[in-house]
Amino acid sequence: MLDTNLKSQLKTYLQNLKRPVELVVSADDSPKAQELKSLAADIDSLSPLVSLSEVEGERMPSMKVTNSETATNITFAGLPMGHEFTSLVLALLHTGGHPLKLEDDVIAQIKALPGEYHFETYVSLSCQNCPDVVQALNMMAAINPNITNVMIDGSLFQTEVFERDIMAVPSVYLNGEQFAQGRISLSEILNKLDTGAVTRQAAKLDEKEPFEVLVVGGGPAGASAAIYAARKGLKTGIAADKFGGQVSETVAIENFISVKATEGPKLVANLEAHVRDYDVDVMDNQKAVKLAQSAAKPGYYDIELENGATLTSRTMLLATGARWREMNVPGEQEYRGKGVAYCPHCDGPLFKGKRVAVIGGGNSGIEAAIDLANIVEHVTVLEFDSKLRADDVLQRKAASMGNITIITQAMTTEVNGDGQRVNGLTYTDRTTNTSHSIELAGIFVQIGLVPNTEWLRGVVELTERGEIIVDAKGETSLPGVFAAGDVTTSPYKQIIIAMGSGATASLGAFDFLIRNSEPEQQSAA
C-alpha cells in the first residue's frame, strides 16, 4: 500500500512510540477494504510496538487506533490517505504516548470534561480543512478515554451521508446530533463543550499589558506583520479569528516565489510556526468586533473581542482579510451547507455522479468547474458578464471537457430546494430578460471576495467596496492604525503581495512609534 519512501518516513516517526498501539481492522471484500488491510499490515511491519487484529465492525472498511491501557479510541472509517494521512500518523503517535503539542492548561481542560463524548466526523479526502478538525478531535480522544472520534469518508459511506443530509464537510456529530459544520478549532470545540471556558478566557485576555503593535488577523499579511514587528524588538501581539485565513482553504499554491508548489494548510502551518519562533503573543480564535481610541490610556487604541475582552495597543495593524462573496439571493442562506457550497475541493466529492452549478466565470470559477467535472455528472457555469474572465488556458481546458456547459449573461435569482436540500436554481438571461430554471444537486459559489470590515465602518476610511484605504506606509485614516493584505485597497489579492504589505505596514508602525512619543511623555516635556 505504502511506497518505499512513505514507509521509510513512517518507520522513523514510529520510533517515537513509547507504549503499544493496537490496530483493529474491520473489512469486507471491497477494494477499499483490501487497501485498508494492506495499509494496516504495512504499519504493523514498521514497529514492534504496533499490533494488528481484525474483527467485524459497524462500518467497513474501518480501522481503530487504540491502546488497551489508556482505553483511547480513534477510528478511521475509510482509507485515511490524501489529506488525512497526517491525521493517521498523529493518531498513531499520540496513542503511542508521543507528547501532544498542546498547552498544559488545555490538556487539563480536556481531561476534566465531564460525561461521554462520541464524535463522528464526516470528511472528504480532498478537503484541506477536514484534517484540522479530525486532528483536534483525535487529540481529545487521545487525552480523555471518555471521548471517541470516528473519521468517516463521506464518499465511501454514501448511505449515511444521504440519511443525515450531509452536503458539506467537515460535518461533526456528537452523540448522534449535529455538533458543527465547517472548519472548527480545538479551542472552539472546547468552548462549546465547556460553557465556562469563554468567560475564563476573556478574563485572562483582559489582564494582558498593552502592546506596542497589535496585529488583528492571522493570514499571510498578519503573520508577516507580526514577525517584522517582533524582529524590531516591539511588544507584539496577534489576535486572529482563524490563523491562516483564506490560505487555509487554498489547495494548490504554485506562484509563491522560491517554493515551486505547496498547499494552503502546509503554508499556514509554516506561517504559524514561524510566528511562534518569535516573542509574539498569539491569541487564536479571537474575533475583533470594535476598534476605538482607549479611554483608559490616552494615545492608545482598544480592540474589543467577541468574547467581551479588550486588548490595548499603541499601534494597531488590521489584517482581517476577506471571505467568499455571497450571491445574496433567496434560498442561499436557507440551503447553505445543504447544497450551497463555497469550497469545491472540500465538498465536491459529496456530489459524485450528480449535476451541479458553478457561479462565476473567473479563474476560481473555471478551476472549480474543471475539478468538479472529474467527479460529478455535469457542471453548468453561470457567468454574469458577456464573457468569461478566466485565463485562456483554463477556458480551453473547460471547453475540452464534455460535461461542462457555460452560460454567460446569466444572473442567478434564486436557489431552489425541497426544504431539506438544493434541487435547482433560477437565473435570468440578461440579454432577453427571460427566466430559466436548472435542476441540480449542488451550487458552488465562486464570485470573488468581500473584505472583513463591517466592524470598522465609521471608524476608518473605507472604499465603496469596504476596503480599508491605506497610504504607501500602510497607514489608515487613523494615526497609528495600519492595515495590510486583502482587506485593503491593494489592487492584487495574492499571498506574496499580502506578505509584502504586512511587512510594509509593520515597518510603518515602527516608524510611527519612533516619531511619536506617548502623550504622557509629551505633556511632561
Short mmCIF file of C-alpha atoms in Angstrom, two decimals:
data_model
loop_
_atom_site.label_atom_id
_atom_site.label_comp_id
_atom_site.label_asym_id
_atom_site.label_seq_id
_atom_site.Cartn_x
_atom_site.Cartn_y
_atom_site.Cartn_z
CA MET A 1 0.00 0.00 0.00
CA LEU A 2 2.70 2.48 1.05
CA ASP A 3 5.61 3.18 -1.27
CA THR A 4 9.18 2.77 -0.08
CA ASN A 5 9.65 6.47 0.69
CA LEU A 6 6.48 6.70 2.81
CA LYS A 7 7.37 3.50 4.64
CA SER A 8 10.78 4.89 5.49
CA GLN A 9 9.33 8.17 6.77
CA LEU A 10 6.64 6.41 8.79
CA LYS A 11 9.15 4.00 10.31
CA THR A 12 11.14 6.98 11.52
CA TYR A 13 8.04 8.57 13.06
CA LEU A 14 7.05 5.32 14.78
CA GLN A 15 10.38 5.25 16.60
CA ASN A 16 8.77 7.91 18.83
CA LEU A 17 6.22 5.41 20.19
CA LYS A 18 6.53 4.89 23.93
CA ARG A 19 3.73 2.37 24.50
CA PRO A 20 1.90 -0.27 22.41
CA VAL A 21 -0.53 0.75 19.69
CA GLU A 22 -3.23 -1.70 18.62
CA LEU A 23 -4.77 -1.56 15.14
CA VAL A 24 -8.19 -3.18 14.90
CA VAL A 25 -9.38 -3.52 11.30
CA SER A 26 -12.93 -4.22 10.13
CA ALA A 27 -13.03 -5.09 6.44
CA ASP A 28 -15.33 -6.60 3.84
CA ASP A 29 -14.44 -7.72 0.32
CA SER A 30 -14.48 -4.26 -1.26
CA PRO A 31 -11.35 -2.90 -2.97
CA LYS A 32 -11.04 -0.07 -0.40
CA ALA A 33 -11.21 -2.59 2.42
CA GLN A 34 -8.38 -4.56 0.90
CA GLU A 35 -6.34 -1.37 0.57
CA LEU A 36 -7.01 -0.58 4.23
CA LYS A 37 -5.89 -4.07 5.28
CA SER A 38 -2.72 -3.59 3.26
CA LEU A 39 -2.11 -0.20 4.89
CA ALA A 40 -2.60 -1.67 8.37
CA ALA A 41 -0.20 -4.53 7.55
CA ASP A 42 2.42 -2.03 6.39
CA ILE A 43 2.13 -0.06 9.63
CA ASP A 44 2.27 -3.27 11.68
CA SER A 45 5.54 -4.23 9.98
CA LEU A 46 7.26 -0.96 10.84
CA SER A 47 7.33 -1.10 14.65
CA PRO A 48 7.42 -3.85 17.28
CA LEU A 49 5.08 -1.70 19.39
CA VAL A 50 2.30 -1.98 16.79
CA SER A 51 -0.03 -4.99 16.76
CA LEU A 52 -2.80 -5.85 14.31
CA SER A 53 -6.10 -7.72 14.62
CA GLU A 54 -9.30 -8.00 12.58
CA VAL A 55 -12.92 -8.02 13.78
CA GLU A 56 -16.42 -7.48 12.40
CA GLY A 57 -17.34 -3.82 12.67
CA GLU A 58 -20.22 -1.38 12.42
CA ARG A 59 -18.62 0.36 9.46
CA MET A 60 -16.49 -1.44 6.92
CA PRO A 61 -13.84 -0.69 6.00
CA SER A 62 -12.59 0.93 9.21
CA MET A 63 -9.51 0.86 11.43
CA LYS A 64 -9.42 1.66 15.16
CA VAL A 65 -6.21 3.02 16.68
CA THR A 66 -6.19 2.22 20.38
CA ASN A 67 -4.25 1.22 23.48
CA SER A 68 -5.78 -1.20 25.97
CA GLU A 69 -4.21 0.51 28.99
CA THR A 70 -5.32 4.05 28.20
CA ALA A 71 -8.58 2.90 26.50
CA THR A 72 -8.22 5.56 23.81
CA ASN A 73 -10.48 5.15 20.79
CA ILE A 74 -9.67 6.83 17.48
CA THR A 75 -11.25 5.29 14.38
CA PHE A 76 -10.86 5.87 10.65
CA ALA A 77 -13.87 4.70 8.63
CA GLY A 78 -12.49 4.58 5.12
CA LEU A 79 -8.94 4.78 3.85
CA PRO A 80 -7.08 7.60 5.66
CA MET A 81 -4.90 8.75 2.79
CA GLY A 82 -4.69 12.06 0.96
CA HIS A 83 -5.01 14.96 3.41
CA GLU A 84 -5.99 12.54 6.19
CA PHE A 85 -2.74 10.53 6.15
CA THR A 86 -1.22 13.07 8.53
CA SER A 87 -4.23 12.56 10.82
CA LEU A 88 -3.47 8.84 10.89
CA VAL A 89 0.23 9.36 11.66
CA LEU A 90 -0.60 11.73 14.52
CA ALA A 91 -3.21 9.31 15.89
CA LEU A 92 -0.57 6.59 15.98
CA LEU A 93 1.95 8.82 17.74
CA HIS A 94 -0.46 10.27 20.28
CA THR A 95 -1.98 6.88 21.10
CA GLY A 96 1.57 5.59 21.48
CA GLY A 97 2.44 8.18 24.10
CA HIS A 98 4.24 10.80 21.99
CA PRO A 99 3.64 14.24 23.62
CA LEU A 100 0.88 16.39 22.17
CA LYS A 101 1.72 19.93 21.12
CA LEU A 102 -0.85 21.48 23.46
CA GLU A 103 -0.57 23.82 26.41
CA ASP A 104 -0.77 22.14 29.82
CA ASP A 105 -3.95 24.03 30.75
CA VAL A 106 -5.66 22.84 27.54
CA ILE A 107 -4.75 19.21 28.27
CA ALA A 108 -6.06 19.63 31.82
CA GLN A 109 -9.28 21.15 30.49
CA ILE A 110 -9.84 18.18 28.14
CA LYS A 111 -9.15 15.68 30.92
CA ALA A 112 -11.63 17.42 33.20
CA LEU A 113 -14.58 17.36 30.76
CA PRO A 114 -17.49 15.53 32.45
CA GLY A 115 -19.59 12.89 30.68
CA GLU A 116 -19.03 10.96 27.48
CA TYR A 117 -18.48 12.45 24.04
CA HIS A 118 -18.74 10.28 20.94
CA PHE A 119 -17.83 12.27 17.85
CA GLU A 120 -18.38 11.29 14.20
CA THR A 121 -16.59 13.50 11.67
CA TYR A 122 -17.62 13.25 8.01
CA VAL A 123 -14.87 14.30 5.61
CA SER A 124 -13.73 14.09 2.03
CA LEU A 125 -10.13 13.12 1.40
CA SER A 126 -9.67 16.14 -0.88
CA CYS A 127 -10.81 18.56 1.85
CA GLN A 128 -7.89 20.61 3.14
CA ASN A 129 -9.82 21.89 6.19
CA CYS A 130 -11.05 18.49 7.38
CA PRO A 131 -7.73 17.29 8.87
CA ASP A 132 -7.65 20.23 11.30
CA VAL A 133 -11.00 19.14 12.74
CA VAL A 134 -10.16 15.42 12.71
CA GLN A 135 -6.82 16.02 14.41
CA ALA A 136 -8.34 18.27 17.08
CA LEU A 137 -10.94 15.64 17.99
CA ASN A 138 -8.38 12.84 17.79
CA MET A 139 -6.14 14.67 20.27
CA MET A 140 -9.07 14.98 22.64
CA ALA A 141 -9.73 11.24 22.27
CA ALA A 142 -6.06 10.50 22.97
CA ILE A 143 -6.23 12.51 26.20
CA ASN A 144 -9.62 11.53 27.61
CA PRO A 145 -10.88 7.89 27.35
CA ASN A 146 -14.47 9.17 27.62
CA ILE A 147 -14.03 10.88 24.24
CA THR A 148 -14.04 8.96 20.94
CA ASN A 149 -13.79 10.15 17.37
CA VAL A 150 -14.55 8.41 14.09
CA MET A 151 -13.36 9.95 10.83
CA ILE A 152 -15.83 8.93 8.11
CA ASP A 153 -15.02 9.27 4.41
CA GLY A 154 -18.31 10.55 3.04
CA SER A 155 -17.63 9.24 -0.46
CA LEU A 156 -17.46 5.65 0.88
CA PHE A 157 -20.44 5.86 3.21
CA GLN A 158 -22.94 7.48 0.88
CA THR A 159 -25.98 5.98 2.62
CA GLU A 160 -25.07 7.69 5.89
CA VAL A 161 -24.35 10.93 4.08
CA PHE A 162 -27.78 10.84 2.41
CA GLU A 163 -29.67 9.85 5.56
CA ARG A 164 -28.09 12.68 7.53
CA ASP A 165 -28.40 15.18 4.67
CA ILE A 166 -24.66 15.88 4.79
CA MET A 167 -23.77 18.16 1.89
CA ALA A 168 -20.72 19.94 3.30
CA VAL A 169 -17.59 18.80 5.08
CA PRO A 170 -16.30 18.62 7.66
CA SER A 171 -19.59 17.78 9.39
CA VAL A 172 -19.27 16.79 13.04
CA TYR A 173 -21.85 14.83 15.04
CA LEU A 174 -21.73 14.49 18.82
CA ASN A 175 -23.64 11.63 20.44
CA GLY A 176 -25.74 11.31 17.31
CA GLU A 177 -26.66 15.01 16.96
CA GLN A 178 -25.10 17.56 14.63
CA PHE A 179 -22.44 19.49 16.53
CA ALA A 180 -20.61 21.58 13.93
CA GLN A 181 -20.19 22.09 10.20
CA GLY A 182 -17.12 23.55 8.57
CA ARG A 183 -13.72 24.23 9.99
CA ILE A 184 -13.68 24.41 13.79
CA SER A 185 -10.63 24.66 16.04
CA LEU A 186 -9.85 22.77 19.22
CA SER A 187 -10.41 25.96 21.20
CA GLU A 188 -13.84 26.45 19.63
CA ILE A 189 -14.78 22.82 20.33
CA LEU A 190 -13.81 23.22 23.98
CA ASN A 191 -15.73 26.49 24.23
CA LYS A 192 -18.87 24.68 23.06
CA LEU A 193 -18.38 21.80 25.48
CA ASP A 194 -17.10 23.77 28.47
CA THR A 195 -19.56 26.63 28.99
CA GLY A 196 -17.29 28.48 31.41
CA ALA A 197 -14.29 28.46 29.07
CA VAL A 198 -15.19 31.67 27.23
CA THR A 199 -15.56 33.67 30.45
CA ARG A 200 -12.25 32.36 31.82
CA GLN A 201 -10.51 33.08 28.53
CA ALA A 202 -11.88 36.65 28.38
CA ALA A 203 -10.69 37.31 31.93
CA LYS A 204 -7.15 36.17 31.05
CA LEU A 205 -7.09 38.39 27.95
CA ASP A 206 -8.29 41.42 29.94
CA GLU A 207 -5.26 41.05 32.21
CA LYS A 208 -2.73 41.47 29.39
CA GLU A 209 -0.50 44.53 29.43
CA PRO A 210 -0.79 46.96 26.48
CA PHE A 211 1.11 46.08 23.30
CA GLU A 212 3.23 48.32 21.14
CA VAL A 213 1.94 46.59 17.99
CA LEU A 214 -1.23 44.52 17.98
CA VAL A 215 -1.95 42.66 14.74
CA VAL A 216 -5.59 41.76 14.12
CA GLY A 217 -5.73 38.83 11.71
CA GLY A 218 -3.61 35.73 11.15
CA GLY A 219 -3.32 35.35 7.40
CA PRO A 220 -0.15 35.95 5.35
CA ALA A 221 -0.32 39.72 5.93
CA GLY A 222 -0.85 39.38 9.68
CA ALA A 223 1.86 36.77 10.10
CA SER A 224 4.36 38.85 8.15
CA ALA A 225 3.49 41.97 10.13
CA ALA A 226 3.89 40.19 13.47
CA ILE A 227 7.29 38.79 12.54
CA TYR A 228 8.60 42.15 11.34
CA ALA A 229 7.34 43.91 14.49
CA ALA A 230 8.87 41.27 16.78
CA ARG A 231 12.19 41.49 14.94
CA LYS A 232 12.24 45.21 15.78
CA GLY A 233 12.02 44.33 19.46
CA LEU A 234 8.47 45.66 19.84
CA LYS A 235 5.98 44.14 22.29
CA THR A 236 3.84 42.35 19.72
CA GLY A 237 0.56 40.50 19.86
CA ILE A 238 -1.57 38.86 17.20
CA ALA A 239 -5.30 38.27 17.64
CA ALA A 240 -6.72 36.06 14.91
CA ASP A 241 -10.20 34.71 14.32
CA LYS A 242 -8.69 31.74 12.49
CA PHE A 243 -4.97 31.54 11.85
CA GLY A 244 -4.28 31.25 8.12
CA GLY A 245 -7.38 32.94 6.78
CA GLN A 246 -8.28 32.22 3.17
CA VAL A 247 -4.97 30.43 2.60
CA SER A 248 -6.27 27.53 4.71
CA GLU A 249 -8.87 26.89 2.02
CA THR A 250 -6.40 27.03 -0.88
CA VAL A 251 -5.34 23.69 -2.32
CA ALA A 252 -2.52 24.23 -4.81
CA ILE A 253 -0.13 27.19 -4.49
CA GLU A 254 2.33 27.40 -7.36
CA ASN A 255 3.16 31.12 -7.51
CA PHE A 256 4.82 31.59 -4.12
CA ILE A 257 8.30 32.59 -5.20
CA SER A 258 11.11 30.17 -4.23
CA VAL A 259 8.60 27.40 -3.43
CA LYS A 260 7.68 25.52 -6.61
CA ALA A 261 4.50 24.05 -5.16
CA THR A 262 2.79 23.77 -1.80
CA GLU A 263 -0.68 23.54 -0.29
CA GLY A 264 -2.61 26.04 1.78
CA PRO A 265 -2.71 24.11 5.07
CA LYS A 266 1.01 23.37 4.84
CA LEU A 267 1.83 27.03 4.23
CA VAL A 268 -0.41 28.06 7.12
CA ALA A 269 1.35 25.62 9.46
CA ASN A 270 4.71 27.06 8.40
CA LEU A 271 3.45 30.62 8.90
CA GLU A 272 2.23 29.90 12.42
CA ALA A 273 5.43 28.04 13.32
CA HIS A 274 7.49 30.99 12.05
CA VAL A 275 5.44 33.50 14.07
CA ARG A 276 5.79 31.37 17.23
CA ASP A 277 9.58 31.34 16.77
CA TYR A 278 9.49 34.99 17.84
CA ASP A 279 8.32 36.66 21.02
CA VAL A 280 4.78 37.16 19.74
CA ASP A 281 1.72 36.71 21.96
CA VAL A 282 -0.51 34.61 19.66
CA MET A 283 -4.20 34.78 20.58
CA ASP A 284 -6.02 32.44 18.20
CA ASN A 285 -9.80 32.09 17.79
CA GLN A 286 -10.32 35.71 18.82
CA LYS A 287 -12.67 37.76 16.64
CA ALA A 288 -12.43 41.55 16.82
CA VAL A 289 -15.77 43.39 16.92
CA LYS A 290 -14.87 47.01 17.76
CA LEU A 291 -11.94 49.43 17.39
CA ALA A 292 -11.83 52.63 19.40
CA GLN A 293 -9.41 55.07 20.97
CA SER A 294 -8.65 53.96 24.50
CA ALA A 295 -10.44 55.96 27.17
CA ALA A 296 -8.30 54.48 29.94
CA LYS A 297 -4.96 55.05 28.21
CA PRO A 298 -4.72 58.18 26.01
CA GLY A 299 -2.76 57.74 22.80
CA TYR A 300 -3.61 54.03 22.65
CA TYR A 301 -6.31 52.04 20.88
CA ASP A 302 -8.61 49.34 22.19
CA ILE A 303 -9.83 46.28 20.34
CA GLU A 304 -12.95 44.67 21.78
CA LEU A 305 -13.23 40.95 21.12
CA GLU A 306 -16.34 38.88 20.57
CA ASN A 307 -15.95 37.22 23.98
CA GLY A 308 -16.08 40.63 25.69
CA ALA A 309 -12.36 41.01 26.38
CA THR A 310 -10.44 44.16 25.47
CA LEU A 311 -6.86 44.38 24.19
CA THR A 312 -4.93 47.66 24.18
CA SER A 313 -2.05 48.75 21.95
CA ARG A 314 -0.11 51.88 21.00
CA THR A 315 -0.48 50.95 17.32
CA MET A 316 -2.94 48.65 15.60
CA LEU A 317 -2.35 46.67 12.42
CA LEU A 318 -5.54 45.45 10.74
CA ALA A 319 -5.14 42.34 8.56
CA THR A 320 -8.55 40.71 8.79
CA GLY A 321 -8.53 39.59 5.15
CA ALA A 322 -11.57 38.70 3.10
CA ARG A 323 -14.17 35.95 2.77
CA TRP A 324 -16.08 34.38 -0.08
CA ARG A 325 -18.62 36.77 -1.61
CA GLU A 326 -22.20 35.52 -1.44
CA MET A 327 -24.88 35.74 -4.14
CA ASN A 328 -27.41 37.35 -1.77
CA VAL A 329 -30.40 35.71 -3.45
CA PRO A 330 -33.40 33.97 -1.90
CA GLY A 331 -32.60 30.43 -0.74
CA GLU A 332 -28.83 30.89 -0.45
CA GLN A 333 -28.72 31.07 3.36
CA GLU A 334 -31.52 28.52 3.79
CA TYR A 335 -29.58 25.92 1.80
CA ARG A 336 -26.07 26.87 2.87
CA GLY A 337 -24.37 23.56 3.68
CA LYS A 338 -27.34 21.75 2.15
CA GLY A 339 -26.24 22.08 -1.45
CA VAL A 340 -24.91 25.64 -1.49
CA ALA A 341 -21.14 25.43 -1.06
CA TYR A 342 -18.10 27.67 -1.39
CA CYS A 343 -15.26 25.11 -1.43
CA PRO A 344 -15.34 22.70 -4.39
CA HIS A 345 -12.27 20.82 -3.15
CA CYS A 346 -13.91 20.16 0.22
CA ASP A 347 -17.49 19.39 -0.75
CA GLY A 348 -17.15 18.25 -4.38
CA PRO A 349 -16.80 14.51 -3.57
CA LEU A 350 -20.20 14.58 -1.84
CA PHE A 351 -21.81 15.31 -5.22
CA LYS A 352 -20.27 12.37 -7.07
CA GLY A 353 -22.36 11.44 -10.11
CA LYS A 354 -24.73 14.41 -9.68
CA ARG A 355 -25.39 17.62 -11.58
CA VAL A 356 -24.03 20.85 -10.11
CA ALA A 357 -23.57 24.52 -11.00
CA VAL A 358 -20.66 26.89 -10.51
CA ILE A 359 -21.48 30.58 -10.13
CA GLY A 360 -18.70 32.73 -11.55
CA GLY A 361 -16.52 32.62 -14.65
CA GLY A 362 -13.24 33.93 -13.27
CA ASN A 363 -10.18 31.80 -12.58
CA SER A 364 -11.66 30.40 -9.36
CA GLY A 365 -14.93 29.53 -11.05
CA ILE A 366 -13.44 27.77 -14.07
CA GLU A 367 -10.85 25.96 -11.95
CA ALA A 368 -13.71 24.73 -9.78
CA ALA A 369 -15.68 23.60 -12.81
CA ILE A 370 -12.70 21.64 -14.16
CA ASP A 371 -12.09 19.94 -10.81
CA LEU A 372 -15.77 19.11 -10.33
CA ALA A 373 -16.15 17.76 -13.86
CA ASN A 374 -13.86 14.88 -12.90
CA ILE A 375 -16.24 13.90 -10.09
CA VAL A 376 -19.80 14.88 -10.95
CA GLU A 377 -22.07 14.02 -13.86
CA HIS A 378 -22.33 17.56 -15.25
CA VAL A 379 -21.27 21.13 -14.42
CA THR A 380 -23.10 24.27 -15.52
CA VAL A 381 -21.11 27.50 -15.21
CA LEU A 382 -23.17 30.69 -14.86
CA GLU A 383 -21.30 33.94 -15.61
CA PHE A 384 -22.97 37.33 -15.10
CA ASP A 385 -20.81 39.07 -17.74
CA SER A 386 -20.96 38.61 -21.51
CA LYS A 387 -17.69 36.64 -21.47
CA LEU A 388 -15.60 34.56 -19.12
CA ARG A 389 -12.86 36.33 -17.16
CA ALA A 390 -10.71 33.25 -16.56
CA ASP A 391 -7.28 32.81 -18.16
CA ASP A 392 -7.32 31.41 -21.69
CA VAL A 393 -5.59 28.20 -20.65
CA LEU A 394 -8.40 27.48 -18.18
CA GLN A 395 -11.09 28.32 -20.71
CA ARG A 396 -9.55 25.96 -23.25
CA LYS A 397 -9.36 23.17 -20.68
CA ALA A 398 -13.01 23.65 -19.69
CA ALA A 399 -14.09 23.68 -23.34
CA SER A 400 -12.28 20.40 -23.94
CA MET A 401 -14.28 18.60 -21.27
CA GLY A 402 -17.52 17.06 -22.40
CA ASN A 403 -19.55 17.65 -19.27
CA ILE A 404 -19.17 21.42 -18.74
CA THR A 405 -21.78 23.85 -20.07
CA ILE A 406 -21.05 27.58 -19.89
CA ILE A 407 -23.84 30.15 -19.85
CA THR A 408 -22.92 33.85 -19.99
CA GLN A 409 -25.16 36.85 -19.32
CA ALA A 410 -26.75 34.79 -16.57
CA MET A 411 -27.92 36.43 -13.32
CA THR A 412 -28.76 33.91 -10.62
CA THR A 413 -32.00 34.99 -8.93
CA GLU A 414 -32.96 32.13 -6.59
CA VAL A 415 -31.72 28.90 -5.05
CA ASN A 416 -34.44 26.24 -5.19
CA GLY A 417 -34.87 23.32 -2.82
CA ASP A 418 -37.30 20.90 -1.25
CA GLY A 419 -36.89 22.19 2.29
CA GLN A 420 -34.05 19.77 3.03
CA ARG A 421 -31.58 20.21 0.18
CA VAL A 422 -30.95 22.08 -3.07
CA ASN A 423 -32.72 20.76 -6.15
CA GLY A 424 -32.07 23.58 -8.60
CA LEU A 425 -31.65 27.27 -9.27
CA THR A 426 -33.34 30.01 -11.25
CA TYR A 427 -31.48 32.55 -13.37
CA THR A 428 -32.36 35.40 -15.70
CA ASP A 429 -30.90 35.68 -19.19
CA ARG A 430 -29.73 39.29 -19.20
CA THR A 431 -29.94 39.58 -22.99
CA THR A 432 -33.59 38.51 -23.26
CA ASN A 433 -34.75 39.14 -19.67
CA THR A 434 -36.27 35.65 -19.62
CA SER A 435 -36.20 33.38 -16.59
CA HIS A 436 -34.84 29.82 -16.68
CA SER A 437 -34.56 27.00 -14.16
CA ILE A 438 -31.94 24.26 -13.91
CA GLU A 439 -32.33 21.04 -11.95
CA LEU A 440 -29.21 20.18 -9.97
CA ALA A 441 -27.99 18.93 -6.60
CA GLY A 442 -25.33 21.47 -5.71
CA ILE A 443 -24.29 25.08 -6.28
CA PHE A 444 -20.67 26.20 -5.84
CA VAL A 445 -20.34 29.98 -5.43
CA GLN A 446 -17.08 31.41 -6.81
CA ILE A 447 -17.68 35.13 -7.33
CA GLY A 448 -14.74 36.69 -5.54
CA LEU A 449 -14.06 38.04 -2.09
CA VAL A 450 -15.51 40.66 0.25
CA PRO A 451 -13.29 42.38 2.87
CA ASN A 452 -13.97 41.68 6.55
CA THR A 453 -14.54 45.30 7.56
CA GLU A 454 -18.17 45.53 8.69
CA TRP A 455 -16.93 46.15 12.23
CA LEU A 456 -14.81 49.09 11.04
CA ARG A 457 -17.49 51.13 9.25
CA GLY A 458 -17.47 54.70 10.53
CA VAL A 459 -14.15 54.13 12.30
CA VAL A 460 -11.56 54.15 9.48
CA GLU A 461 -11.99 55.37 5.93
CA LEU A 462 -13.23 52.64 3.57
CA THR A 463 -13.93 52.44 -0.15
CA GLU A 464 -17.41 51.74 -1.51
CA ARG A 465 -16.39 48.07 -1.66
CA GLY A 466 -15.49 48.12 2.02
CA GLU A 467 -11.71 48.02 1.57
CA ILE A 468 -9.54 49.94 4.05
CA ILE A 469 -7.85 52.91 2.39
CA VAL A 470 -4.13 52.96 3.17
CA ASP A 471 -1.16 55.10 2.17
CA ALA A 472 2.26 53.98 0.96
CA LYS A 473 3.26 53.00 4.52
CA GLY A 474 0.05 51.08 5.15
CA GLU A 475 -1.39 53.74 7.46
CA THR A 476 -5.14 54.27 7.57
CA SER A 477 -7.13 57.46 8.19
CA LEU A 478 -6.44 56.99 11.93
CA PRO A 479 -2.89 57.90 13.02
CA GLY A 480 -1.21 54.81 14.44
CA VAL A 481 -3.67 52.41 12.86
CA PHE A 482 -2.23 50.47 9.91
CA ALA A 483 -3.69 47.83 7.61
CA ALA A 484 -2.38 45.20 5.19
CA GLY A 485 -3.41 42.44 2.84
CA ASP A 486 -6.69 41.62 1.13
CA VAL A 487 -8.67 43.84 3.50
CA THR A 488 -7.05 46.95 2.00
CA THR A 489 -7.10 48.80 -1.32
CA SER A 490 -4.18 46.69 -2.55
CA PRO A 491 -5.18 46.04 -6.18
CA TYR A 492 -3.92 42.46 -6.39
CA LYS A 493 -5.11 39.87 -3.89
CA GLN A 494 -2.16 37.48 -3.82
CA ILE A 495 -0.39 35.70 -0.96
CA ILE A 496 3.03 37.12 -1.74
CA ILE A 497 1.62 40.65 -2.07
CA ALA A 498 -0.22 40.32 1.24
CA MET A 499 3.02 39.29 2.94
CA GLY A 500 4.83 42.28 1.45
CA SER A 501 2.10 44.69 2.54
CA GLY A 502 2.19 43.17 6.04
CA ALA A 503 5.92 43.90 6.25
CA THR A 504 5.39 47.43 4.91
CA ALA A 505 2.63 48.21 7.42
CA SER A 506 4.67 46.77 10.29
CA LEU A 507 7.64 48.92 9.38
CA GLY A 508 5.24 51.84 9.09
CA ALA A 509 4.05 51.17 12.65
CA PHE A 510 7.67 51.00 13.85
CA ASP A 511 8.39 54.34 12.18
CA PHE A 512 5.28 55.82 13.80
CA LEU A 513 6.40 54.68 17.25
CA ILE A 514 9.87 56.20 16.75
CA ARG A 515 8.49 59.56 15.63
CA ASN A 516 5.59 59.83 18.08
CA SER A 517 6.24 59.61 21.80
CA GLU A 518 3.39 58.79 24.13
CA PRO A 519 1.06 61.71 25.05
CA GLU A 520 2.05 61.48 28.74
CA GLN A 521 5.71 61.99 27.78
CA GLN A 522 4.84 64.93 25.53
CA SER A 523 2.89 66.58 28.38
CA ALA A 524 5.80 66.08 30.78
CA ALA A 525 8.10 67.84 28.38
#
